[in-house]
Short mmCIF file of C-alpha atoms in Angstrom, two decimals:
data_model
loop_
_atom_site.label_atom_id
_atom_site.label_comp_id
_atom_site.label_asym_id
_atom_site.label_seq_id
_atom_site.Cartn_x
_atom_site.Cartn_y
_atom_site.Cartn_z
CA MET A 1 57.29 39.23 -27.27
CA ALA A 2 54.66 36.58 -27.80
CA ALA A 3 55.39 35.13 -24.40
CA CYS A 4 54.82 38.58 -22.78
CA ASP A 5 51.52 38.98 -24.62
CA LEU A 6 50.32 35.60 -23.44
CA TYR A 7 51.33 36.38 -19.86
CA PHE A 8 49.44 39.70 -19.99
CA VAL A 9 46.32 38.07 -21.36
CA PHE A 10 46.49 35.41 -18.67
CA LEU A 11 46.65 38.03 -15.91
CA ILE A 12 43.62 39.84 -17.31
CA PHE A 13 41.69 36.56 -17.57
CA ALA A 14 42.62 35.59 -13.99
CA ALA A 15 41.50 38.98 -12.69
CA HIS A 16 38.12 38.62 -14.40
CA LYS A 17 37.68 35.12 -12.97
CA LEU A 18 38.47 36.43 -9.49
CA THR A 19 35.89 39.21 -9.87
CA ASP A 20 33.26 36.73 -11.01
CA ALA A 21 33.96 34.33 -8.14
CA VAL A 22 34.04 36.83 -5.23
CA LYS A 23 30.70 38.44 -4.31
CA LEU A 24 29.09 40.72 -1.76
CA ASN A 25 26.29 39.22 0.32
CA GLN A 26 23.88 41.88 -1.06
CA PRO A 27 24.17 43.46 -4.54
CA ARG A 28 21.19 45.84 -4.11
CA VAL A 29 19.20 46.97 -1.05
CA LEU A 30 16.41 49.39 -0.15
CA LEU A 31 16.74 51.11 3.25
CA PRO A 32 14.26 53.42 5.05
CA ILE A 33 14.90 57.05 6.04
CA PHE A 34 14.35 58.33 9.60
CA ASN A 35 14.98 61.69 11.23
CA ASP A 36 16.70 60.40 14.38
CA LYS A 37 16.95 56.64 13.83
CA PRO A 38 20.03 55.47 11.90
CA VAL A 39 19.31 52.28 9.97
CA ASN A 40 22.28 49.92 9.65
CA LEU A 41 23.15 47.13 7.25
CA THR A 42 26.24 44.89 7.27
CA LEU A 43 27.84 44.09 3.92
CA GLU A 44 30.24 41.16 3.71
CA VAL A 45 32.51 39.73 1.03
CA ASP A 46 32.37 35.95 0.84
CA GLU A 47 36.20 35.69 0.74
CA ARG A 48 38.21 37.09 3.65
CA ASN A 49 40.71 39.25 1.79
CA CYS A 50 41.76 42.89 2.27
CA TYR A 51 39.24 45.40 0.93
CA LYS A 52 39.03 49.17 0.83
CA TRP A 53 35.47 50.42 1.38
CA THR A 54 34.10 53.68 -0.03
CA SER A 55 30.74 55.35 -0.70
CA SER A 56 29.77 57.37 -3.77
CA ARG A 57 27.39 59.55 -1.70
CA GLN A 58 28.63 60.19 1.82
CA ASP A 59 25.78 62.66 2.30
CA LEU A 60 23.33 59.76 1.96
CA ILE A 61 25.14 56.85 3.63
CA SER A 62 28.32 56.22 5.57
CA VAL A 63 30.47 53.10 5.32
CA GLN A 64 32.45 51.90 8.33
CA PRO A 65 34.86 48.95 7.76
CA VAL A 66 34.82 46.20 10.40
CA TYR A 67 38.35 45.19 11.40
CA HIS A 68 38.95 41.83 13.07
CA GLY A 69 41.69 41.70 15.68
CA PHE A 70 44.78 43.78 14.88
CA SER A 71 44.41 43.32 11.15
CA GLU A 72 44.00 46.36 8.92
CA CYS A 73 42.06 44.22 6.45
CA ALA A 74 38.28 44.43 6.37
CA TYR A 75 36.01 42.08 4.47
CA GLU A 76 32.95 43.50 6.28
CA ALA A 77 31.52 47.00 6.49
CA VAL A 78 28.51 48.61 8.22
CA VAL A 79 26.39 50.87 6.01
CA THR A 80 24.39 53.55 7.86
CA VAL A 81 21.70 55.81 6.41
CA ARG A 82 22.62 59.44 7.17
CA THR A 83 20.26 61.51 5.05
CA ARG A 84 17.05 62.97 6.47
CA GLU A 85 15.78 64.10 3.10
CA ARG A 86 12.56 62.19 2.59
CA ARG A 87 12.89 61.36 -1.08
CA ARG A 88 14.31 58.54 -3.12
CA ASN A 89 18.07 58.55 -3.65
CA THR A 90 20.77 56.06 -4.63
CA ALA A 91 24.34 55.59 -3.43
CA ILE A 92 26.93 52.99 -4.37
CA VAL A 93 29.19 51.16 -1.93
CA PHE A 94 32.50 50.00 -3.42
CA ALA A 95 34.74 47.25 -2.01
CA GLU A 96 38.15 47.24 -3.71
CA GLU A 97 40.50 44.28 -3.22
CA VAL A 98 43.82 45.83 -2.18
CA GLN A 99 46.20 43.46 -4.01
CA THR A 100 44.36 42.85 -7.30
CA GLY A 101 42.23 45.99 -7.56
CA ALA A 102 39.13 43.88 -8.20
CA MET A 103 36.03 45.98 -7.52
CA LEU A 104 32.75 44.87 -5.94
CA ARG A 105 29.68 47.08 -5.55
CA CYS A 106 26.32 47.30 -3.81
CA ASP A 107 23.59 49.72 -4.85
CA VAL A 108 21.98 51.28 -1.76
CA ILE A 109 18.60 52.95 -2.37
CA VAL A 110 17.10 55.08 0.39
CA ASP A 111 13.44 56.12 0.51
CA LYS A 112 10.56 56.75 2.92
CA ILE A 113 8.14 54.08 4.11
CA SER A 114 4.68 54.33 2.56
CA SER A 115 2.85 51.22 3.83
CA LEU A 116 3.07 48.24 6.13
CA ASN A 117 1.98 44.63 5.82
CA VAL A 118 2.27 41.64 8.10
CA TRP A 119 3.40 38.11 7.32
CA THR A 120 2.18 35.12 9.28
CA ALA A 121 1.68 31.43 8.60
CA THR A 122 -1.88 31.62 9.96
CA ARG A 123 -4.48 34.08 11.18
CA GLN A 124 -6.04 31.47 13.41
CA LEU A 125 -4.56 30.58 16.78
CA TYR A 126 -5.45 27.54 18.85
CA LEU A 127 -5.90 27.31 22.59
CA GLU A 128 -3.08 25.63 24.49
CA GLU A 129 -0.95 25.37 21.36
CA ALA A 130 2.31 26.97 20.24
CA PRO A 131 2.21 30.77 19.72
CA ALA A 132 2.43 32.17 16.20
CA ILE A 133 4.97 34.59 14.72
CA PHE A 134 3.80 37.84 13.14
CA GLU A 135 6.42 39.74 11.13
CA LEU A 136 6.11 43.22 9.69
CA HIS A 137 7.21 44.18 6.19
CA ALA A 138 7.48 47.77 4.92
CA PHE A 139 7.11 49.09 1.35
CA ASP A 140 7.83 52.29 -0.55
CA SER A 141 5.33 54.14 -2.75
CA GLN A 142 6.15 51.82 -5.68
CA GLY A 143 5.48 48.64 -3.71
CA ASN A 144 9.17 47.72 -3.30
CA GLU A 145 9.96 46.00 -0.01
CA PHE A 146 12.56 47.45 2.37
CA PHE A 147 15.45 45.13 3.01
CA THR A 148 15.51 45.45 6.81
CA LEU A 149 13.49 46.88 9.71
CA GLU A 150 16.09 46.04 12.34
CA GLY A 151 16.34 48.58 15.15
CA ILE A 152 12.96 50.16 14.32
CA GLU A 153 10.28 50.29 17.00
CA PHE A 154 6.60 49.60 16.28
CA ASN A 155 3.41 49.87 18.32
CA TRP A 156 1.37 46.66 18.46
CA ASP A 157 -2.04 46.90 20.18
CA ILE A 158 -4.73 44.26 20.89
CA SER A 159 -8.38 45.35 21.08
CA GLU A 160 -11.68 43.46 21.42
CA HIS A 161 -14.88 44.16 19.51
CA ASP A 162 -16.89 43.49 22.67
CA SER A 163 -15.32 45.17 25.68
CA LYS A 164 -17.21 42.82 28.01
CA LYS A 165 -15.41 39.75 26.69
CA PRO A 166 -11.97 38.76 27.95
CA PRO A 167 -9.07 39.22 25.49
CA ALA A 168 -8.69 36.33 23.06
CA MET A 169 -4.88 36.55 22.87
CA ARG A 170 -1.83 38.09 24.43
CA PHE A 171 1.69 39.07 23.46
CA LEU A 172 4.41 36.63 24.42
CA THR A 173 8.07 37.56 24.51
CA ILE A 174 10.11 35.39 22.16
CA SER A 175 12.54 34.49 24.93
CA LYS A 176 9.70 32.88 26.93
CA SER A 177 8.58 30.64 24.09
CA PRO A 178 10.04 27.10 24.06
CA TYR A 179 9.34 26.93 20.33
CA HIS A 180 11.29 29.99 19.15
CA THR A 181 14.72 31.62 19.36
CA VAL A 182 15.20 35.36 19.73
CA PRO A 183 16.74 36.85 16.55
CA PRO A 184 19.98 38.73 17.32
CA ALA A 185 18.43 41.92 15.91
CA LEU A 186 15.69 41.84 18.58
CA GLU A 187 17.75 40.90 21.66
CA LYS A 188 18.02 44.50 22.93
CA PHE A 189 14.32 45.13 22.28
CA GLU A 190 13.39 41.97 24.19
CA ALA A 191 15.49 43.02 27.18
CA ALA A 192 13.95 46.51 27.21
CA GLY A 193 10.37 45.33 26.64
CA ILE A 194 10.12 47.14 23.29
CA LYS A 195 8.28 45.66 20.31
CA GLY A 196 10.03 45.57 16.97
CA TYR A 197 9.23 44.14 13.55
CA MET A 198 8.45 40.65 14.92
CA ILE A 199 6.17 39.56 17.77
CA LEU A 200 4.55 36.40 19.15
CA LEU A 201 0.81 36.01 19.81
CA GLU A 202 -0.64 33.32 22.05
CA GLY A 203 -4.32 32.38 22.20
CA ILE A 204 -5.82 32.40 25.71
CA ASN A 205 -9.59 32.50 25.04
CA THR A 206 -11.79 31.67 22.06
CA GLY A 207 -12.83 34.72 20.06
CA THR A 208 -11.51 37.31 17.61
CA SER A 209 -9.24 40.27 18.34
CA LYS A 210 -8.04 43.20 16.26
CA ILE A 211 -4.32 43.84 16.06
CA THR A 212 -3.32 47.42 15.19
CA ILE A 213 0.26 48.29 14.18
CA THR A 214 1.52 51.88 14.00
CA MET A 215 4.88 53.65 13.75
CA PRO A 216 5.78 55.86 16.78
CA TYR A 217 7.71 58.39 14.69
CA ALA A 218 6.50 61.90 13.86
CA GLU A 219 7.84 61.73 10.29
CA TYR A 220 5.66 58.65 9.67
CA SER A 221 2.41 59.90 11.18
CA ASN A 222 0.90 59.82 7.68
CA VAL A 223 1.41 56.05 7.30
CA LYS A 224 -1.95 54.34 7.63
CA PRO A 225 -2.22 52.05 10.67
CA LEU A 226 -2.26 48.39 9.78
CA GLU A 227 -5.25 46.44 11.18
CA ILE A 228 -5.60 42.67 11.10
CA TYR A 229 -8.11 40.34 12.74
CA ILE A 230 -6.91 37.17 14.44
CA SER A 231 -9.21 34.37 15.62
CA VAL A 232 -8.56 32.01 18.49
CA LEU A 233 -10.19 28.61 18.23
CA ALA A 234 -10.16 25.45 20.25
CA ASN A 235 -8.21 22.83 18.33
CA ILE A 236 -11.23 20.70 17.43
CA ILE A 237 -11.41 17.71 15.11
CA ILE A 238 -14.31 15.46 14.13
CA GLU A 239 -13.70 11.74 14.06
CA PRO A 240 -14.00 10.19 11.53
CA SER A 241 -13.16 13.10 9.23
CA GLU A 242 -14.38 11.29 6.08
CA VAL A 243 -16.54 8.19 5.83
CA THR A 244 -18.81 6.35 3.36
CA ILE A 245 -21.91 4.48 4.52
CA LEU A 246 -24.95 2.77 2.99
CA LYS A 247 -28.45 4.14 3.07
CA LYS A 248 -30.33 3.37 6.33
CA ASP A 249 -27.05 2.70 8.13
CA SER A 250 -25.79 4.86 10.95
CA ILE A 251 -22.42 5.98 12.24
CA SER A 252 -21.25 7.73 15.38
CA PHE A 253 -19.10 10.86 15.24
CA ARG A 254 -16.92 12.14 18.06
CA ILE A 255 -15.77 15.69 18.79
CA LEU A 256 -12.16 15.73 19.97
CA GLN A 257 -10.18 18.66 21.33
CA LEU A 258 -6.40 18.61 21.10
CA LYS A 259 -4.67 19.87 24.24
CA MET A 260 -0.89 19.80 24.17
CA ASP A 261 -1.08 17.36 21.26
CA LYS A 262 -3.33 14.93 23.19
CA PRO A 263 -6.96 14.31 22.08
CA HIS A 264 -9.78 14.71 24.61
CA ASP A 265 -13.34 13.56 23.88
CA ILE A 266 -15.74 16.51 24.35
CA THR A 267 -18.69 15.12 22.40
CA LYS A 268 -21.00 15.58 25.39
CA SER A 269 -19.86 19.16 26.03
CA ASN A 270 -22.52 21.88 25.74
CA GLN A 271 -20.00 24.24 24.15
CA TYR A 272 -19.71 22.37 20.83
CA PHE A 273 -22.27 20.71 18.58
CA LEU A 274 -22.70 19.03 15.20
CA GLU A 275 -25.09 19.87 12.40
CA VAL A 276 -25.73 18.45 8.91
CA GLU A 277 -25.53 20.84 5.95
CA ASP A 278 -27.85 18.78 3.71
CA ALA A 279 -30.68 17.18 5.68
CA THR A 280 -31.94 15.37 2.56
CA VAL A 281 -28.89 13.07 2.65
CA ALA A 282 -28.56 12.34 6.38
CA SER A 283 -30.12 13.32 9.69
CA LEU A 284 -28.46 13.88 13.03
CA MET A 285 -29.59 12.46 16.34
CA GLY A 286 -28.46 14.35 19.45
CA ASN A 287 -25.78 17.03 19.94
CA THR A 288 -27.65 20.11 18.74
CA ALA A 289 -27.51 23.72 19.87
CA THR A 290 -29.17 27.07 19.26
CA ASP A 291 -25.97 29.21 18.95
CA LYS A 292 -24.70 28.60 15.42
CA ASN A 293 -22.64 31.74 14.85
CA THR A 294 -19.20 30.13 14.98
CA LYS A 295 -18.17 27.63 12.32
CA GLY A 296 -15.62 24.98 13.17
CA PRO A 297 -14.08 21.97 11.44
CA SER A 298 -16.12 19.68 9.20
CA ALA A 299 -16.35 16.02 8.26
CA LEU A 300 -17.48 14.53 4.95
CA LEU A 301 -20.23 11.89 5.00
CA THR A 302 -20.97 10.01 1.75
CA VAL A 303 -24.05 7.81 1.25
CA ALA A 304 -23.53 5.29 -1.58
CA GLU A 305 -24.66 1.86 -2.75
CA PRO A 306 -22.34 -1.17 -2.59
CA ASN A 307 -20.52 -2.10 -5.76
CA LYS A 308 -17.74 -4.53 -4.89
CA LEU A 309 -16.79 -6.91 -2.08
CA GLY A 310 -13.13 -7.25 -1.18
CA ILE A 311 -11.60 -10.12 0.80
CA SER A 312 -8.27 -10.08 2.65
CA LEU A 313 -6.40 -12.73 4.61
CA LEU A 314 -4.88 -11.08 7.66
CA PRO A 315 -2.22 -10.20 8.50
CA HIS A 316 -0.23 -10.99 5.34
CA ASN A 317 -2.97 -10.97 2.65
CA TRP A 318 -2.92 -14.54 1.30
CA VAL A 319 0.61 -15.40 2.43
CA THR A 320 0.55 -18.24 4.96
CA VAL A 321 2.20 -21.45 6.16
CA GLU A 322 0.61 -24.79 6.91
CA GLY A 323 -1.17 -24.89 10.26
CA GLU A 324 -1.26 -21.09 10.73
CA ARG A 325 -4.58 -19.49 11.77
CA HIS A 326 -5.85 -16.33 10.08
CA GLU A 327 -8.70 -13.84 10.10
CA VAL A 328 -10.58 -13.17 6.88
CA ALA A 329 -11.63 -9.53 6.39
CA PHE A 330 -14.49 -8.46 4.13
CA ASP A 331 -14.69 -4.89 2.82
CA LEU A 332 -17.43 -3.22 0.81
CA TYR A 333 -16.57 -0.62 -1.83
CA SER A 334 -18.67 2.07 -3.50
CA PRO A 335 -18.71 2.47 -7.32
CA ASP A 336 -15.83 5.00 -7.16
CA GLY A 337 -13.66 2.67 -5.08
CA GLN A 338 -14.25 4.24 -1.66
CA LYS A 339 -14.32 1.75 1.20
CA VAL A 340 -17.65 1.63 2.98
CA ASN A 341 -17.57 1.89 6.77
CA ASN A 342 -16.69 -1.53 8.24
CA ASP A 343 -19.33 -1.43 10.93
CA ILE A 344 -22.24 -1.44 8.53
CA GLY A 345 -24.39 -4.30 7.35
CA GLN A 346 -24.36 -7.94 8.44
CA TYR A 347 -22.68 -10.74 6.51
CA THR A 348 -24.46 -14.09 6.75
CA ASP A 349 -24.23 -17.58 5.26
CA ILE A 350 -20.62 -17.34 4.18
CA TYR A 351 -19.35 -20.61 2.74
CA PHE A 352 -15.96 -21.59 1.44
CA GLN A 353 -15.37 -24.44 -0.95
CA GLY A 354 -11.90 -25.41 -2.10
CA LEU A 355 -11.92 -25.76 -5.89
CA HIS A 356 -8.28 -26.35 -6.69
CA THR A 357 -4.92 -26.47 -4.94
CA CYS A 358 -1.78 -26.10 -7.00
CA ARG A 359 1.58 -27.73 -6.41
CA ARG A 360 3.81 -26.43 -3.64
CA LEU A 361 6.02 -23.58 -4.75
CA SER A 362 8.31 -23.95 -1.70
CA PRO A 363 8.41 -25.97 1.54
CA PHE A 364 6.26 -23.27 3.17
CA VAL A 365 3.82 -21.83 0.62
CA ALA A 366 0.86 -23.24 -1.28
CA ILE A 367 -1.71 -21.43 -3.39
CA SER A 368 -5.42 -22.27 -3.29
CA PHE A 369 -8.34 -21.09 -5.40
CA VAL A 370 -11.42 -20.58 -3.28
CA HIS A 371 -15.07 -20.11 -4.19
CA LEU A 372 -17.00 -17.67 -1.99
CA GLN A 373 -20.76 -17.44 -1.63
CA SER A 374 -22.10 -14.68 0.60
CA GLU A 375 -25.17 -12.52 1.12
CA VAL A 376 -25.36 -8.94 2.31
CA ASP A 377 -28.73 -8.20 3.87
CA GLY A 378 -30.55 -4.97 4.37
CA PHE A 379 -29.43 -2.75 1.47
CA VAL A 380 -32.13 -0.55 0.03
CA VAL A 381 -30.57 2.22 -2.06
CA GLU A 382 -32.40 4.67 -4.33
CA ASN A 383 -29.63 7.17 -5.10
CA ARG A 384 -26.24 5.93 -6.26
CA LYS A 385 -24.19 8.47 -4.29
CA GLN A 386 -24.97 11.46 -2.09
CA HIS A 387 -22.78 13.71 0.02
CA SER A 388 -23.37 15.72 3.14
CA ARG A 389 -20.98 17.64 5.38
CA LEU A 390 -21.10 17.70 9.15
CA VAL A 391 -19.97 20.95 10.72
#
């Protein structure tokens, strides 16, 4: 009798372990309701055993098992929203393992869409660069996000604030982009020229455009159109992007435009210009303009006094062999440790005097202690550190 009891307990324990190990790919989902657009979702068990699929509310959703080959076993099922009643409801999908009776479930909530939002990595596009993905997300009245928008059509429109200006961007089909792969859920839409929950935008002219997204369904005419503004900029950088100099020194900045990942010098172009935010720190010679409506990238210019002189033996920094020739590099540093621009100042009367040479540590290396005397001419600094930004 004891042996039978132990065997029974073991079976119950094994069944619980099996239930804990096997899972559905989605335990809980929120699906939208449409009058004439069935929304589908595929549920899948992570172990390919035989399952019987049922729904607690066939008036809300239907469950169709997916059979593979001639097998009568189904570890997948397609859930389809059937109700047209525009209010929140819940149904439960059950997947029962035929041999053990282990039960899996997924709660399926159906509701109407109340609002839209768009996800994107950036709201700034660059000329002659890769297009950007814009993906829609839908929410119910409580702010819960719908699990899928597959198979749902959306209207995406581009408009310009100034009708006289050319459009700043255009739609690009995902299949024509060398940077992206068409999601399986959008393959039919791509072939038919229909826009779904995901689109690509490519910048073609500098400027700003308004993107308006609406739902072309009568039952969702009350959903507020979603409007976003996207800017298209030339991919401009200022070189150097950050530099420290001494007072009364000067430095040259360049404006570079990236085209297909290659920099092009456009400093002399009339389309772009530089200006200094704080004229009490530094002044700008040349490259000015009257149109200052559009802000671009910036560079940080720091004016500081010298604090420390650094010396390096190139290329190995004080590692050498007898008879080898080297260059000695001198670097100035500000009080906060920032290296001062190498092109500034003039070093004169530099003398070296060997004070002591230690014994050889190996057949190739010797260490020397050197005394350095140098002068740095032309430094007149009143303020210890000042910043200005070039834009």
